[in-house]
XYZ file of C-alpha atoms in Angstrom:
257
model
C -7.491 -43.996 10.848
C -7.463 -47.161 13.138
C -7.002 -51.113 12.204
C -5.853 -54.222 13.770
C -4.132 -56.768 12.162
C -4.228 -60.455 13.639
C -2.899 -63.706 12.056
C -2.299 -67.468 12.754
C -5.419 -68.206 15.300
C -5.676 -71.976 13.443
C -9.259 -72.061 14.631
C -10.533 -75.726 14.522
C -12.632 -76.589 17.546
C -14.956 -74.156 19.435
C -14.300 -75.748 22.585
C -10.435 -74.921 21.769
C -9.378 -72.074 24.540
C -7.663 -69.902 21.717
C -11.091 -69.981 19.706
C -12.533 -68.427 22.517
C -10.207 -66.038 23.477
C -10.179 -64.703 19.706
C -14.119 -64.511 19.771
C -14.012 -62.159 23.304
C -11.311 -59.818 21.889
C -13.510 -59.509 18.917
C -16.394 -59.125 21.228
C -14.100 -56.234 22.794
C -13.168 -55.011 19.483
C -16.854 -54.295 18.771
C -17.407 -52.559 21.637
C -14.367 -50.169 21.001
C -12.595 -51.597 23.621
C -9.063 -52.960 23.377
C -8.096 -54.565 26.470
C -4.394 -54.867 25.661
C -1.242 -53.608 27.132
C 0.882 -51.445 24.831
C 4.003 -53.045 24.702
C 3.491 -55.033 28.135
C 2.943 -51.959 29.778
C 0.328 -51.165 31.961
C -1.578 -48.682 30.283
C -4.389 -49.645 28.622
C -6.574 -48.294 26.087
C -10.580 -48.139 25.674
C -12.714 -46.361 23.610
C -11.205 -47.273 20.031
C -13.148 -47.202 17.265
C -11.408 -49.669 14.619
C -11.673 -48.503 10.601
C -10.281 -51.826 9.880
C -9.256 -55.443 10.642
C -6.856 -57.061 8.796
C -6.436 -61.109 9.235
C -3.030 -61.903 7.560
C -3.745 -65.568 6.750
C -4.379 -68.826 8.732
C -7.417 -67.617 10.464
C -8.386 -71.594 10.505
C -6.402 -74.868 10.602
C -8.087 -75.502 7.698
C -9.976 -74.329 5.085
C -12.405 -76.524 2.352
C -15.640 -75.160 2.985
C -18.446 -74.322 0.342
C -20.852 -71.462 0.018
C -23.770 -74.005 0.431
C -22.433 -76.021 3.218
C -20.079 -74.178 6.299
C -18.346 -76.576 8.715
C -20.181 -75.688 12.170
C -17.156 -75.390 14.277
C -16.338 -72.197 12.024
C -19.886 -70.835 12.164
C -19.057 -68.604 15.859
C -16.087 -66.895 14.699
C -17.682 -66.065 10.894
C -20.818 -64.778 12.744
C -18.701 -62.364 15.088
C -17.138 -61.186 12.007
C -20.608 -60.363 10.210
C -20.873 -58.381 13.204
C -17.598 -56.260 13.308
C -18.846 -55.759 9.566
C -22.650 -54.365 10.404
C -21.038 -52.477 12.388
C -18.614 -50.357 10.004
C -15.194 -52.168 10.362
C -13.983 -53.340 6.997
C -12.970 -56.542 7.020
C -9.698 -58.081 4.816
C -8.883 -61.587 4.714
C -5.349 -62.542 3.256
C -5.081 -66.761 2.250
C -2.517 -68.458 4.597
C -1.127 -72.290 4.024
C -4.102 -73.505 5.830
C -6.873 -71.620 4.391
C -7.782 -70.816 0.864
C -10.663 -70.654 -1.346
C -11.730 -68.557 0.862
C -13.248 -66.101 -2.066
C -16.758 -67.917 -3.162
C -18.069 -67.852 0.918
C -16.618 -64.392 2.612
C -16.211 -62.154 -0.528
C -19.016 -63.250 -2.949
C -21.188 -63.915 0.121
C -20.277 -62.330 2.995
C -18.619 -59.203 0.860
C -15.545 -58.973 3.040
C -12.237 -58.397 1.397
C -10.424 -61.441 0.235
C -6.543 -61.851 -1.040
C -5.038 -64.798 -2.321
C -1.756 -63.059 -2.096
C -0.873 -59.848 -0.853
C -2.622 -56.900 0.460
C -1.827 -53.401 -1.011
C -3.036 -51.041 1.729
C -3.008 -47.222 1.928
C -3.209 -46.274 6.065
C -3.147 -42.841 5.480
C -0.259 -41.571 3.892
C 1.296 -44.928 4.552
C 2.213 -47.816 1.811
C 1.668 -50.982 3.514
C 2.114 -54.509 2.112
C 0.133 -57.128 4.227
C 0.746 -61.099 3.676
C 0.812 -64.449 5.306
C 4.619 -64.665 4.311
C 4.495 -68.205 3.343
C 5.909 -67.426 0.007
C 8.733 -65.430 1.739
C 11.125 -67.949 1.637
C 11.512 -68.763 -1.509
C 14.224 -71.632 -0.903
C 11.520 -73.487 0.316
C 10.517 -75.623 -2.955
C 9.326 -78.569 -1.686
C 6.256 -76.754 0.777
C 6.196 -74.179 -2.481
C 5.401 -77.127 -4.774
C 2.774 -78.745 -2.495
C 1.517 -74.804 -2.270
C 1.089 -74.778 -6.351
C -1.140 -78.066 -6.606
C -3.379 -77.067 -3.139
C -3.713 -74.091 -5.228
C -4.783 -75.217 -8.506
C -7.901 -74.985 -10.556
C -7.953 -79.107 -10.477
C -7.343 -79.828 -6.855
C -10.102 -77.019 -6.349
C -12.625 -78.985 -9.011
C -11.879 -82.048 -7.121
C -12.306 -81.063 -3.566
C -15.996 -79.489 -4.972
C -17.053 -82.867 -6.235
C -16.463 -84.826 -2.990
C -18.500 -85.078 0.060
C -18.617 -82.119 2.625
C -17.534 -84.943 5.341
C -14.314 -86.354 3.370
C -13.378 -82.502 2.477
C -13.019 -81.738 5.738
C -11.196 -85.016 6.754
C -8.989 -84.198 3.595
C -8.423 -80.238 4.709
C -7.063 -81.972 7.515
C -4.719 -84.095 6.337
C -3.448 -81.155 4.279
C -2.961 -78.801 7.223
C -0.690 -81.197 8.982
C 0.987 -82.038 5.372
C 1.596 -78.044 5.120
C 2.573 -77.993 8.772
C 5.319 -80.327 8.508
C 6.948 -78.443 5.258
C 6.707 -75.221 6.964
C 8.317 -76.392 10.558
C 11.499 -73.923 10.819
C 13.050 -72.237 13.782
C 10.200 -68.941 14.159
C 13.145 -66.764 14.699
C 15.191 -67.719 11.422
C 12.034 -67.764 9.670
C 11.563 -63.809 11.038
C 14.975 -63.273 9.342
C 14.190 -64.378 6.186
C 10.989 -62.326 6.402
C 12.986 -59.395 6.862
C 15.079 -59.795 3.607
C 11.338 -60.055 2.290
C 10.906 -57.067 3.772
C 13.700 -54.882 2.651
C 13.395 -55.771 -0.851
C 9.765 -54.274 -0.542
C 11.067 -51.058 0.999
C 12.561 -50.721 -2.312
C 9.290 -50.860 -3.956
C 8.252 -47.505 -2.200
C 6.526 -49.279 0.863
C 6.709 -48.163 4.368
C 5.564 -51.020 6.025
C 5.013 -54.820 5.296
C 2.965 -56.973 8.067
C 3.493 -60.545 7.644
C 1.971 -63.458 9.531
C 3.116 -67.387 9.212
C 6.296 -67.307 11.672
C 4.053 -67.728 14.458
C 6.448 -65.025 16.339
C 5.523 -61.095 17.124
C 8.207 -58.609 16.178
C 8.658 -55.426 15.828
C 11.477 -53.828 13.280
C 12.394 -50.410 12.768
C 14.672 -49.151 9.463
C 15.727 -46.064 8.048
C 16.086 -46.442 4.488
C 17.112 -43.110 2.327
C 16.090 -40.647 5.398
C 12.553 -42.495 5.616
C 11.536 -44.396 8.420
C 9.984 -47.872 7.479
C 8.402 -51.030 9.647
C 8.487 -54.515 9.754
C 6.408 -56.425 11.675
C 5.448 -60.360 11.800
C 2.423 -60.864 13.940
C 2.994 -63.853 16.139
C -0.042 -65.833 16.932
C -3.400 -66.615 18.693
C -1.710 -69.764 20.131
C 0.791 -68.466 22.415
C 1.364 -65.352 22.190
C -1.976 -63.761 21.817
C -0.532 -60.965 19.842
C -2.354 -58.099 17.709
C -0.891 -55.091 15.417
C -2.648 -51.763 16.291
C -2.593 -49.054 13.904
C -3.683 -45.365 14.780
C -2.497 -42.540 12.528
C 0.611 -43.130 11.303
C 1.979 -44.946 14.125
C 2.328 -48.867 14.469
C 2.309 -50.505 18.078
C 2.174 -54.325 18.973
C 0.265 -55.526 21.350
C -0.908 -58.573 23.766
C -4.308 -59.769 24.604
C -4.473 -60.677 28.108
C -8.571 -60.303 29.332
């Protein structure tokens, strides 16, 4: 079994260099090429055939979009995804702080996985618990609260009743609203992910992939004689960085075409 897991790309402009950089290793992905360096070494690998991709929340800046109406700047990146799909690879989408209500367009529409919350994957004979990780820190009550009402059934209702144009202008102001609750040192944030992390080794998992942090890491543990993984992804901003997955065996990786 092979998948890739990606998060944090904060796609809002085509014309943004990231947005096209995520749409040619796509591209790549579809052609079963990966052209990556394990580990920022400098072999490289071709000729993958990915199961599945995994995109552990904040695929976009921003999110309010309806089934009937798509904002065009997202229309290039959901069309190479409709590909990856036709093609075989299963696509799962977990909600970030920037994107949600994500259900009614790529899972009753496009039928591509969608999770508000977490992911609950088996990789073989693996337990793996894939998130954003915005909810990892739960100290955090004041970007928690704001979380709860973006969330809700009313804020939902209302966004649906007001113009396509304002929604947009409004998923905006949110994103930066979100951004400026969540700004925290990457690297403290990546140790509060791992106490996340070790209290769902407990659970019987043997990995957990979380996104948010905007920082790629790699962890290994040995809990009870059994090895376990935690990994936060980094980002399509800076660091360009991708999970690989290929039976049994975790490696992170760095896009550099």
């Amino acid at each position: 079994m092979k998948a890739i897991f990606i998060s944090d790309a904060h796609l809002r402009k085509f014309s943004d260099e990231r947005y096209k950089k995520l749409l040619n290793f796509l591209d790549n992905v579809k052609k079963g090429n990966i052209p990556a360096h394990v580990n920022h070494d400098t072999a490289g690998t071709s000729g993958i055939n990915i199961d599945d991709l995994y995109i552990a929340g904040d695929l976009f800046d921003f999110w309010f979009c309806r089934k009937e109406k798509i904002n065009p700047e997202f229309k290039p990146i959901i069309n190479k995804l409709i590909e990856l799909k036709e093609i075989g690879i299963r696509i799962h989408l977990s909600e970030g702080n920037h994107d949600f209500f994500m259900g009614e367009y790529f899972s009753d529409i496009l039928k591509m996985e969608v999770f508000e919350e977490t992911i609950n994957a088996k990789l073989d004979n693996l337990n793996v618990l894939i998130a954003h990780g915005d909810t990892a820190d739960s100290n955090n009550t004041r970007y928690l609260f704001l979380r709860k009402i973006l969330r809700s059934r009313t804020f939902y209702n209302f966004q649906r009743l007001i113009p396509t144009s304002v929604s947009w202008t409004l998923a905006g102001l949110t994103s930066t609203a979100s951004k400026e609750l969540t700004v925290e040192d990457g690297d403290a944030l990546v140790k509060k992910m791992a106490l996340f992390a070790l209290s769902k080794f407990q659970e019987n998992y043997d990995a957990v992939i979380l996104g948010h942090c905007h920082v790629p890491s790699f962890n290994n543990y040995t809990i009870e004689g059994k090895k376990k993984i935690f990994v936060t992804l980094g980002d399509w901003i800076s660091y360009y960085s991708f999970l690989y997955y290929e039976d049994g065996n975790f490696f992170l990786r760095y896009y550099q075409p």
